[in-house]
């Protein structure tokens, strides 16, 4: 699910927009599953694997060098017991751990070399390359029967003098419908670079082209990229956060359709706002629906209204169709909608993270919503997660919704100030039973981060069998603020 740049949220603009800034916002997070509910399976065992950034991790004493952790699915879910932790000091990974590289900042998975194992593209956008400060480095880590081990290639920047932060945003999908995985790469400029036809193990792609979503947009590059099939054809792309009409720079999102010729910027459509997006077929009509989280308040600190927003945050749902997103009929959901758990309060950050998955195997996709700024009792910004279930009529906001925080019976841990439970969320079948389980990331212990696993019982998410996964048991140093679990791979 992340805001790349959730780095942008540490700016004065973000403070003005949200009316407050949580301490954990220095950490980015990513978007949801790339194509419907496609799950990452790096070792080919049929169970979903959970990969996460640890972009603030210290490596060999280098602050913020960054790591990338993979927890492999098992019949009992995910834990630290079966995992790999990768850094730029891992054998086979290009570069070396350096202060501030932010290895693992963003990522996107697909079977790029066609060998049956999912691979993952991982960026270090603040890597210095010679005299090119923050030029960025992009790596594809190969999957195998052993999972992600460090075997890799470098995806070279074709235009390093034109931008910085190579790999700041990533999304994978079959944008031209040829059956091979393509990779869209963002930087600090508006133009996206798309590598098509997969990659060989020698690092060669099937070709490359560029696409500029909105001509003339004043932008530091997109905040997020999300791939998914909205119109029943080739994979499409949603670009979150281009500035076009607003001083805030993130209130316009755009849908770019895929085609036999690749992504077609000329056919782009404007969408409702949000800086995190999930795409999947909620109502089982054969077309992917677009869900975006506009988690800010409805006014700035000086009282200026913000369009298409709500106090505490709003989630927009735009249905897909053969002609693309049905933008005119987009619907908004808040914590005051129907019987959605909780109530809308300022700075709740409802929609801070989103992910889609089928928890009960009924064919309708369900939605996990991170409410990272929720206050519960005396604990400020402790966070919670809400589950809304899919039906033929879309998300059910009238009944059946679930909510979880760390003071609920059976949920590991406990509510504390600034935990930000729901900093990231993921719905994936990590047990191999055909039902999506819930994984929640947080900023536990003042930025150390943590993950909580809660399984599906076939009908709903349950706390029975849940577990707490800490950085220290996962090979991550707790020095500084690693933000383990803040940015799940999509």
Short mmCIF file of C-alpha atoms in Angstrom, two decimals:
data_model
loop_
_atom_site.label_atom_id
_atom_site.label_comp_id
_atom_site.label_asym_id
_atom_site.label_seq_id
_atom_site.Cartn_x
_atom_site.Cartn_y
_atom_site.Cartn_z
CA UNK A 1 0.00 0.00 0.00
CA UNK A 2 3.06 4.37 1.30
CA UNK A 3 2.82 8.12 -0.48
CA UNK A 4 6.16 7.96 -2.12
CA UNK A 5 7.23 10.19 -1.17
CA UNK A 6 5.84 9.83 2.25
CA UNK A 7 9.06 11.76 2.60
CA UNK A 8 7.02 14.66 1.30
CA UNK A 9 4.85 14.55 4.38
CA UNK A 10 7.67 15.90 6.47
CA UNK A 11 7.25 19.22 4.69
CA UNK A 12 5.48 22.37 5.80
CA UNK A 13 2.96 21.74 3.06
CA UNK A 14 1.95 18.50 4.70
CA UNK A 15 1.53 20.18 8.04
CA UNK A 16 -0.69 22.83 6.50
CA UNK A 17 -2.77 20.21 4.71
CA UNK A 18 -3.36 17.77 7.54
CA UNK A 19 -3.48 20.18 10.44
CA UNK A 20 -0.90 18.10 12.29
CA UNK A 21 1.92 15.72 11.59
CA UNK A 22 2.48 12.36 13.24
CA UNK A 23 6.01 11.61 14.32
CA UNK A 24 6.16 8.46 12.21
CA UNK A 25 5.54 10.24 8.91
CA UNK A 26 9.20 10.31 8.00
CA UNK A 27 8.70 6.77 6.76
CA UNK A 28 7.24 6.13 3.33
CA UNK A 29 4.77 3.38 2.62
CA UNK A 30 3.63 1.78 -0.65
CA UNK A 31 0.55 0.92 -2.58
CA UNK A 32 -1.47 -2.23 -2.70
CA UNK A 33 -1.36 -5.43 -4.79
CA UNK A 34 -0.25 -4.81 -8.33
CA UNK A 35 -2.85 -6.81 -10.25
CA UNK A 36 -6.11 -7.69 -8.51
CA UNK A 37 -4.95 -9.87 -5.58
CA UNK A 38 -1.75 -11.17 -7.12
CA UNK A 39 0.49 -12.13 -4.22
CA UNK A 40 4.26 -12.29 -4.10
CA UNK A 41 5.58 -15.85 -4.10
CA UNK A 42 9.35 -15.58 -4.21
CA UNK A 43 10.07 -19.27 -3.49
CA UNK A 44 7.30 -20.81 -5.59
CA UNK A 45 5.62 -22.78 -2.79
CA UNK A 46 2.13 -21.43 -3.50
CA UNK A 47 1.96 -19.34 -0.34
CA UNK A 48 2.15 -15.57 -0.26
CA UNK A 49 5.32 -13.94 1.03
CA UNK A 50 5.47 -10.57 2.78
CA UNK A 51 8.31 -8.21 1.90
CA UNK A 52 8.91 -4.89 3.57
CA UNK A 53 11.19 -1.89 3.51
CA UNK A 54 13.39 -1.21 6.49
CA UNK A 55 14.59 2.00 4.92
CA UNK A 56 15.85 3.61 8.13
CA UNK A 57 17.94 0.63 9.16
CA UNK A 58 21.55 1.01 10.27
CA UNK A 59 23.82 -1.41 8.39
CA UNK A 60 27.42 -1.85 9.53
CA UNK A 61 27.05 1.39 11.47
CA UNK A 62 25.75 3.35 8.46
CA UNK A 63 22.63 5.25 9.49
CA UNK A 64 19.70 5.01 7.07
CA UNK A 65 21.54 2.67 4.72
CA UNK A 66 18.37 0.59 4.55
CA UNK A 67 17.42 -3.07 4.36
CA UNK A 68 14.78 -5.21 2.71
CA UNK A 69 13.15 -8.05 4.64
CA UNK A 70 11.17 -10.99 3.27
CA UNK A 71 9.00 -13.16 5.51
CA UNK A 72 7.98 -16.38 3.78
CA UNK A 73 4.50 -17.82 4.03
CA UNK A 74 4.00 -21.13 5.84
CA UNK A 75 0.99 -23.22 6.86
CA UNK A 76 0.90 -21.20 10.09
CA UNK A 77 1.42 -17.78 8.51
CA UNK A 78 4.45 -15.51 8.56
CA UNK A 79 7.02 -15.01 11.31
CA UNK A 80 10.72 -14.23 11.74
CA UNK A 81 11.52 -17.94 11.68
CA UNK A 82 11.53 -18.22 7.88
CA UNK A 83 12.92 -15.05 6.33
CA UNK A 84 15.73 -13.30 4.49
CA UNK A 85 17.06 -9.86 5.34
CA UNK A 86 18.91 -8.16 2.47
CA UNK A 87 21.07 -5.06 2.40
CA UNK A 88 23.60 -3.62 -0.02
CA UNK A 89 26.25 -5.47 1.97
CA UNK A 90 24.59 -8.79 1.08
CA UNK A 91 26.65 -10.86 -1.36
CA UNK A 92 25.45 -10.29 -4.93
CA UNK A 93 23.65 -6.99 -4.26
CA UNK A 94 25.20 -4.01 -6.11
CA UNK A 95 26.65 -1.05 -4.26
CA UNK A 96 27.47 -1.11 -0.58
CA UNK A 97 25.72 0.06 2.55
CA UNK A 98 26.22 3.80 2.91
CA UNK A 99 24.69 6.42 5.15
CA UNK A 100 21.33 7.65 3.85
CA UNK A 101 21.04 5.41 0.76
CA UNK A 102 17.55 4.26 1.85
CA UNK A 103 17.87 0.83 0.20
CA UNK A 104 14.39 -0.68 0.04
CA UNK A 105 12.66 2.70 -0.28
CA UNK A 106 10.22 1.35 -2.88
CA UNK A 107 9.70 -2.00 -4.55
CA UNK A 108 7.54 -3.88 -7.03
CA UNK A 109 7.30 -7.61 -7.61
CA UNK A 110 6.64 -9.75 -10.69
CA UNK A 111 8.23 -12.69 -12.47
CA UNK A 112 10.55 -10.49 -14.51
CA UNK A 113 12.64 -13.31 -16.03
CA UNK A 114 9.84 -15.83 -16.60
CA UNK A 115 11.29 -18.65 -14.51
CA UNK A 116 8.18 -19.18 -12.38
CA UNK A 117 9.45 -17.37 -9.29
CA UNK A 118 8.47 -13.83 -8.41
CA UNK A 119 11.33 -11.34 -8.37
CA UNK A 120 11.39 -7.91 -6.77
CA UNK A 121 12.69 -4.55 -7.95
CA UNK A 122 14.15 -2.60 -5.02
CA UNK A 123 15.37 0.99 -5.10
CA UNK A 124 17.96 2.99 -3.19
CA UNK A 125 16.98 6.45 -4.48
CA UNK A 126 19.48 8.38 -2.35
CA UNK A 127 22.48 6.41 -3.57
CA UNK A 128 25.30 8.69 -4.73
CA UNK A 129 26.82 7.55 -8.03
CA UNK A 130 30.18 9.22 -8.39
CA UNK A 131 29.56 12.95 -8.42
CA UNK A 132 25.83 12.43 -8.98
CA UNK A 133 24.40 13.06 -5.51
CA UNK A 134 21.14 11.19 -4.89
CA UNK A 135 21.24 9.79 -8.39
CA UNK A 136 19.68 6.56 -7.19
CA UNK A 137 20.25 2.86 -7.79
CA UNK A 138 17.67 0.27 -8.87
CA UNK A 139 18.16 -3.45 -8.37
CA UNK A 140 16.12 -6.53 -9.28
CA UNK A 141 16.53 -9.33 -6.74
CA UNK A 142 15.81 -12.72 -8.27
CA UNK A 143 13.40 -15.20 -6.74
CA UNK A 144 14.32 -18.87 -6.53
CA UNK A 145 13.40 -22.09 -4.75
CA UNK A 146 15.32 -20.59 -1.83
CA UNK A 147 13.53 -17.26 -2.11
CA UNK A 148 15.28 -13.89 -2.30
CA UNK A 149 18.94 -14.48 -1.54
CA UNK A 150 20.83 -11.53 -3.04
CA UNK A 151 21.30 -12.70 -6.63
CA UNK A 152 20.47 -9.64 -8.68
CA UNK A 153 20.93 -7.28 -11.60
CA UNK A 154 21.10 -3.50 -11.86
CA UNK A 155 18.51 -1.58 -13.89
CA UNK A 156 20.56 1.32 -15.20
CA UNK A 157 19.21 4.86 -15.33
CA UNK A 158 18.96 5.83 -19.04
CA UNK A 159 18.92 9.58 -18.36
CA UNK A 160 20.84 10.35 -15.14
CA UNK A 161 21.45 13.98 -16.04
CA UNK A 162 17.69 14.62 -16.40
CA UNK A 163 16.62 13.76 -12.86
CA UNK A 164 17.61 12.38 -9.47
CA UNK A 165 16.11 9.72 -7.17
CA UNK A 166 16.08 6.93 -9.76
CA UNK A 167 13.56 4.35 -8.55
CA UNK A 168 11.74 6.65 -6.12
CA UNK A 169 8.50 5.01 -7.33
CA UNK A 170 7.99 1.58 -8.86
CA UNK A 171 5.10 -0.46 -10.27
CA UNK A 172 5.04 -3.75 -12.16
CA UNK A 173 2.40 -5.01 -14.59
CA UNK A 174 1.81 -6.16 -18.15
CA UNK A 175 1.11 -2.72 -19.61
CA UNK A 176 1.18 -3.88 -23.25
CA UNK A 177 -0.62 -7.21 -22.79
CA UNK A 178 2.16 -9.38 -24.24
CA UNK A 179 2.24 -11.73 -21.26
CA UNK A 180 5.54 -10.40 -19.91
CA UNK A 181 6.13 -8.24 -16.87
CA UNK A 182 6.93 -4.56 -17.43
CA UNK A 183 8.40 -2.16 -14.86
CA UNK A 184 7.48 1.52 -14.47
CA UNK A 185 10.13 3.64 -12.75
CA UNK A 186 9.64 7.10 -11.25
CA UNK A 187 12.11 9.81 -10.26
CA UNK A 188 11.90 13.38 -8.98
CA UNK A 189 10.54 14.50 -12.37
CA UNK A 190 7.17 13.91 -13.99
CA UNK A 191 8.35 11.55 -16.75
CA UNK A 192 8.10 7.81 -16.03
CA UNK A 193 10.44 5.27 -17.61
CA UNK A 194 8.85 1.95 -18.57
CA UNK A 195 10.93 -1.17 -19.25
CA UNK A 196 8.97 -3.74 -21.22
CA UNK A 197 9.23 -7.44 -21.96
CA UNK A 198 10.80 -8.44 -18.66
CA UNK A 199 14.52 -8.75 -17.95
CA UNK A 200 17.12 -11.39 -18.63
CA UNK A 201 19.43 -12.53 -15.85
CA UNK A 202 22.09 -10.47 -17.63
CA UNK A 203 20.01 -7.33 -17.07
CA UNK A 204 18.64 -6.76 -20.58
CA UNK A 205 15.02 -5.71 -21.02
CA UNK A 206 12.76 -6.14 -24.04
CA UNK A 207 12.73 -2.39 -24.68
CA UNK A 208 12.00 0.92 -23.02
CA UNK A 209 9.80 3.97 -23.49
CA UNK A 210 8.81 7.02 -21.48
CA UNK A 211 5.43 8.39 -20.54
CA UNK A 212 4.55 11.76 -19.03
CA UNK A 213 1.17 11.46 -17.32
CA UNK A 214 0.30 15.15 -17.47
CA UNK A 215 2.09 17.54 -19.78
CA UNK A 216 3.32 20.67 -18.06
CA UNK A 217 2.65 19.41 -14.54
CA UNK A 218 4.75 21.10 -11.89
CA UNK A 219 5.92 18.10 -9.96
CA UNK A 220 8.71 16.48 -7.98
CA UNK A 221 7.54 13.24 -9.48
CA UNK A 222 4.59 11.12 -8.36
CA UNK A 223 3.97 10.12 -4.77
CA UNK A 224 2.92 6.58 -5.71
CA UNK A 225 2.41 4.29 -8.69
CA UNK A 226 -0.15 1.48 -8.63
CA UNK A 227 -0.68 -1.08 -11.38
CA UNK A 228 -3.87 -3.06 -11.97
CA UNK A 229 -6.45 -3.98 -14.59
CA UNK A 230 -9.37 -1.53 -14.50
CA UNK A 231 -10.85 -1.96 -17.99
CA UNK A 232 -10.43 -5.69 -18.64
CA UNK A 233 -7.44 -5.36 -20.98
CA UNK A 234 -3.75 -4.79 -20.44
CA UNK A 235 -2.56 -3.63 -17.03
CA UNK A 236 -3.32 0.02 -16.32
CA UNK A 237 -1.49 2.48 -14.07
CA UNK A 238 -2.71 4.94 -11.45
CA UNK A 239 -0.34 7.80 -10.71
CA UNK A 240 -0.87 9.42 -7.34
CA UNK A 241 -0.08 12.97 -6.43
CA UNK A 242 0.83 15.16 -9.40
CA UNK A 243 0.48 18.86 -8.78
CA UNK A 244 -1.62 20.57 -11.42
CA UNK A 245 -4.08 22.98 -9.86
CA UNK A 246 -3.34 23.05 -6.15
CA UNK A 247 -0.55 24.53 -4.08
CA UNK A 248 -0.57 21.34 -2.02
CA UNK A 249 0.76 19.24 -4.87
CA UNK A 250 -1.06 15.99 -4.28
CA UNK A 251 -4.74 16.46 -4.90
CA UNK A 252 -4.78 15.13 -8.46
CA UNK A 253 -4.45 11.47 -9.38
CA UNK A 254 -4.52 10.07 -12.89
CA UNK A 255 -5.51 6.83 -14.56
CA UNK A 256 -3.34 5.83 -17.54
CA UNK A 257 -4.71 2.91 -19.57
CA UNK A 258 -2.56 0.10 -20.85
CA UNK A 259 -2.75 -0.96 -24.49
CA UNK A 260 -0.96 -3.11 -27.05
CA UNK A 261 1.41 -0.16 -27.45
CA UNK A 262 1.90 0.23 -23.70
CA UNK A 263 0.73 2.99 -21.37
CA UNK A 264 -1.20 5.75 -23.19
CA UNK A 265 -0.79 9.11 -21.45
CA UNK A 266 -2.94 10.71 -24.16
CA UNK A 267 -5.93 8.81 -22.75
CA UNK A 268 -5.28 9.69 -19.09
CA UNK A 269 -8.27 10.45 -16.85
CA UNK A 270 -8.33 12.54 -13.70
CA UNK A 271 -9.37 10.71 -10.53
CA UNK A 272 -10.41 11.59 -7.01
CA UNK A 273 -7.52 12.50 -4.70
CA UNK A 274 -5.46 10.29 -2.46
CA UNK A 275 -1.83 9.37 -1.99
CA UNK A 276 -2.27 5.64 -1.67
CA UNK A 277 -4.19 3.46 -4.09
CA UNK A 278 -5.34 -0.15 -4.38
CA UNK A 279 -6.82 -1.74 -7.50
CA UNK A 280 -8.95 -4.87 -7.53
CA UNK A 281 -12.36 -6.27 -8.49
CA UNK A 282 -14.46 -5.62 -5.37
CA UNK A 283 -17.88 -6.40 -6.88
CA UNK A 284 -16.81 -9.34 -9.10
CA UNK A 285 -17.97 -7.73 -12.34
CA UNK A 286 -14.71 -8.46 -14.17
CA UNK A 287 -13.26 -4.96 -13.87
CA UNK A 288 -10.83 -3.63 -11.30
CA UNK A 289 -12.04 -0.90 -8.98
CA UNK A 290 -9.78 1.94 -7.81
CA UNK A 291 -9.62 2.69 -4.09
CA UNK A 292 -7.67 5.77 -2.95
CA UNK A 293 -6.95 7.14 0.51
CA UNK A 294 -7.23 10.89 1.04
CA UNK A 295 -6.31 10.66 4.72
CA UNK A 296 -6.05 14.39 5.48
CA UNK A 297 -8.59 16.71 7.09
CA UNK A 298 -11.19 18.73 5.20
CA UNK A 299 -9.53 22.09 5.86
CA UNK A 300 -6.05 23.50 6.26
CA UNK A 301 -4.95 24.97 9.57
CA UNK A 302 -6.12 28.41 8.45
CA UNK A 303 -9.58 27.04 7.62
CA UNK A 304 -9.23 26.86 3.84
CA UNK A 305 -11.48 24.04 2.52
CA UNK A 306 -9.77 21.13 0.78
CA UNK A 307 -11.86 19.63 -2.04
CA UNK A 308 -13.01 16.00 -1.96
CA UNK A 309 -11.86 15.45 1.62
CA UNK A 310 -13.36 14.90 5.07
CA UNK A 311 -12.47 15.43 8.70
CA UNK A 312 -10.10 12.65 9.67
CA UNK A 313 -9.75 11.30 6.14
CA UNK A 314 -11.77 9.82 3.31
CA UNK A 315 -11.50 6.74 1.09
CA UNK A 316 -12.67 7.10 -2.52
CA UNK A 317 -13.93 4.11 -4.54
CA UNK A 318 -14.13 4.44 -8.33
CA UNK A 319 -15.64 1.50 -10.20
CA UNK A 320 -13.95 0.06 -13.26
CA UNK A 321 -15.59 -0.68 -16.60
CA UNK A 322 -14.71 -1.59 -20.18
CA UNK A 323 -14.22 2.11 -20.83
CA UNK A 324 -12.05 2.65 -17.77
CA UNK A 325 -12.83 4.21 -14.40
CA UNK A 326 -16.37 5.56 -13.91
CA UNK A 327 -15.16 8.81 -12.42
CA UNK A 328 -18.54 10.55 -12.33
CA UNK A 329 -19.96 7.99 -9.90
CA UNK A 330 -17.04 7.70 -7.48
CA UNK A 331 -18.21 7.23 -3.89
CA UNK A 332 -16.56 8.41 -0.69
CA UNK A 333 -16.36 6.52 2.60
CA UNK A 334 -15.51 8.00 6.00
CA UNK A 335 -15.78 6.72 9.56
CA UNK A 336 -19.15 8.46 9.68
CA UNK A 337 -20.47 6.45 6.71
CA UNK A 338 -23.12 3.89 7.68
CA UNK A 339 -21.76 1.56 10.32
CA UNK A 340 -18.08 1.90 9.49
CA UNK A 341 -16.28 1.34 12.82
CA UNK A 342 -15.28 4.45 14.76
CA UNK A 343 -16.18 8.04 14.01
CA UNK A 344 -14.53 10.81 12.01
CA UNK A 345 -12.17 12.90 14.14
CA UNK A 346 -9.48 15.34 13.13
CA UNK A 347 -6.14 13.78 12.15
CA UNK A 348 -7.39 10.18 12.34
CA UNK A 349 -5.58 9.50 9.06
CA UNK A 350 -8.39 7.24 7.83
CA UNK A 351 -7.08 5.82 4.53
CA UNK A 352 -3.41 6.27 5.37
CA UNK A 353 -2.94 2.75 3.97
CA UNK A 354 -5.11 0.42 1.89
CA UNK A 355 -5.03 -3.11 0.57
CA UNK A 356 -7.48 -5.47 -1.12
CA UNK A 357 -7.81 -9.23 -0.71
CA UNK A 358 -10.45 -11.95 -0.45
CA UNK A 359 -10.65 -12.88 3.22
CA UNK A 360 -13.60 -15.28 2.97
CA UNK A 361 -13.04 -16.67 -0.55
CA UNK A 362 -16.44 -15.52 -1.79
CA UNK A 363 -14.96 -13.93 -4.92
CA UNK A 364 -15.57 -10.37 -3.72
CA UNK A 365 -12.54 -8.39 -2.63
CA UNK A 366 -12.40 -6.97 0.87
CA UNK A 367 -10.61 -3.80 1.95
CA UNK A 368 -8.20 -3.21 4.82
CA UNK A 369 -7.89 0.45 5.83
CA UNK A 370 -5.12 1.84 7.99
CA UNK A 371 -6.26 4.55 10.41
CA UNK A 372 -2.78 5.34 11.64
CA UNK A 373 -3.64 8.50 13.59
CA UNK A 374 -6.58 7.14 15.59
CA UNK A 375 -6.63 8.13 19.26
CA UNK A 376 -7.94 5.40 21.56
CA UNK A 377 -8.56 6.29 25.17
CA UNK A 378 -5.59 8.28 26.43
CA UNK A 379 -3.22 6.96 23.74
CA UNK A 380 -2.66 9.51 20.97
CA UNK A 381 -1.96 8.38 17.40
CA UNK A 382 -1.92 4.76 18.51
CA UNK A 383 -3.76 3.68 15.35
CA UNK A 384 -6.22 1.05 14.25
CA UNK A 385 -7.19 -1.03 11.19
CA UNK A 386 -10.67 -1.36 9.69
CA UNK A 387 -11.90 -4.18 7.43
CA UNK A 388 -14.82 -3.65 5.04
CA UNK A 389 -16.16 -6.66 3.14
CA UNK A 390 -16.93 -6.75 -0.57
CA UNK A 391 -20.31 -7.59 -2.09
CA UNK A 392 -21.98 -7.48 -5.51
CA UNK A 393 -22.91 -3.90 -4.63
CA UNK A 394 -19.42 -2.89 -3.59
CA UNK A 395 -18.03 -2.46 -0.09
CA UNK A 396 -20.48 -3.17 2.71
CA UNK A 397 -20.51 -0.12 4.99
CA UNK A 398 -23.75 -1.10 6.68
CA UNK A 399 -22.76 -4.23 8.57
CA UNK A 400 -20.02 -6.78 9.07
CA UNK A 401 -17.10 -4.36 9.31
CA UNK A 402 -14.26 -5.19 11.69
CA UNK A 403 -11.78 -3.02 13.56
CA UNK A 404 -8.58 -3.91 15.37
CA UNK A 405 -6.20 -2.08 17.68
CA UNK A 406 -3.56 -3.40 20.05
CA UNK A 407 -5.76 -3.24 23.14
CA UNK A 408 -8.27 -5.63 21.56
CA UNK A 409 -8.25 -9.08 23.19
CA UNK A 410 -5.92 -11.35 21.26
CA UNK A 411 -4.11 -8.65 19.29
CA UNK A 412 -0.41 -8.76 20.23
CA UNK A 413 1.16 -5.73 21.88
CA UNK A 414 -0.68 -2.83 23.49
CA UNK A 415 -1.77 0.67 22.55
CA UNK A 416 0.90 3.33 23.06
CA UNK A 417 1.28 6.91 21.93
CA UNK A 418 2.55 7.24 18.34
CA UNK A 419 2.43 3.51 17.55
CA UNK A 420 0.68 4.28 14.28
CA UNK A 421 -0.86 0.80 14.08
CA UNK A 422 -2.01 0.67 10.43
CA UNK A 423 1.04 2.49 9.10
CA UNK A 424 0.86 -0.21 6.45
CA UNK A 425 -1.61 -3.03 5.82
CA UNK A 426 -1.56 -6.11 3.62
CA UNK A 427 -4.17 -8.74 2.74
CA UNK A 428 -2.48 -11.84 1.31
CA UNK A 429 -2.94 -15.58 1.55
CA UNK A 430 0.23 -16.42 3.46
CA UNK A 431 -0.97 -19.85 4.65
CA UNK A 432 -1.96 -21.30 1.26
CA UNK A 433 -5.58 -21.98 2.22
CA UNK A 434 -7.06 -19.66 -0.42
CA UNK A 435 -8.11 -16.93 2.02
CA UNK A 436 -6.36 -13.61 2.57
CA UNK A 437 -4.79 -13.00 5.96
CA UNK A 438 -4.03 -9.60 7.51
CA UNK A 439 -0.58 -8.20 8.17
CA UNK A 440 -0.32 -4.81 9.89
CA UNK A 441 2.75 -2.58 10.10
CA UNK A 442 3.32 0.02 12.79
CA UNK A 443 5.89 2.50 14.11
CA UNK A 444 6.16 0.56 17.36
CA UNK A 445 8.64 1.73 19.99
CA UNK A 446 9.23 5.21 18.59
CA UNK A 447 10.11 4.13 15.06
CA UNK A 448 11.61 0.67 15.53
CA UNK A 449 8.54 -0.67 13.79
CA UNK A 450 6.81 -4.03 14.03
CA UNK A 451 4.39 -6.29 12.21
CA UNK A 452 1.30 -8.09 13.49
CA UNK A 453 -0.06 -11.16 11.68
CA UNK A 454 -3.76 -12.03 12.03
CA UNK A 455 -5.17 -14.95 10.03
CA UNK A 456 -8.45 -15.49 8.24
CA UNK A 457 -10.62 -18.20 9.77
CA UNK A 458 -12.38 -18.63 6.43
CA UNK A 459 -15.08 -16.12 7.26
CA UNK A 460 -13.32 -13.11 8.75
CA UNK A 461 -10.06 -11.95 10.25
CA UNK A 462 -9.46 -13.43 13.68
CA UNK A 463 -6.98 -12.87 16.49
CA UNK A 464 -6.65 -16.60 17.11
CA UNK A 465 -3.19 -17.59 15.92
CA UNK A 466 -2.01 -13.99 15.66
CA UNK A 467 1.59 -13.05 16.38
CA UNK A 468 3.87 -10.08 16.88
CA UNK A 469 6.96 -9.83 14.63
CA UNK A 470 9.73 -7.54 15.82
CA UNK A 471 12.77 -6.13 14.01
CA UNK A 472 15.22 -7.68 16.46
CA UNK A 473 14.01 -11.22 15.71
CA UNK A 474 14.12 -10.46 11.98
CA UNK A 475 17.79 -9.52 11.71
CA UNK A 476 17.20 -5.76 11.97
CA UNK A 477 19.19 -3.43 14.21
CA UNK A 478 17.00 -1.28 16.46
CA UNK A 479 19.52 1.54 16.36
CA UNK A 480 17.87 4.76 15.21
CA UNK A 481 14.44 4.43 13.57
CA UNK A 482 14.45 1.49 11.14
CA UNK A 483 10.65 1.56 10.57
CA UNK A 484 10.41 -2.20 10.12
CA UNK A 485 7.03 -3.01 8.51
CA UNK A 486 6.34 0.52 7.30
CA UNK A 487 6.24 -0.22 3.57
CA UNK A 488 5.07 -3.58 2.23
CA UNK A 489 6.04 -4.59 -1.28
CA UNK A 490 3.33 -4.39 -3.94
#
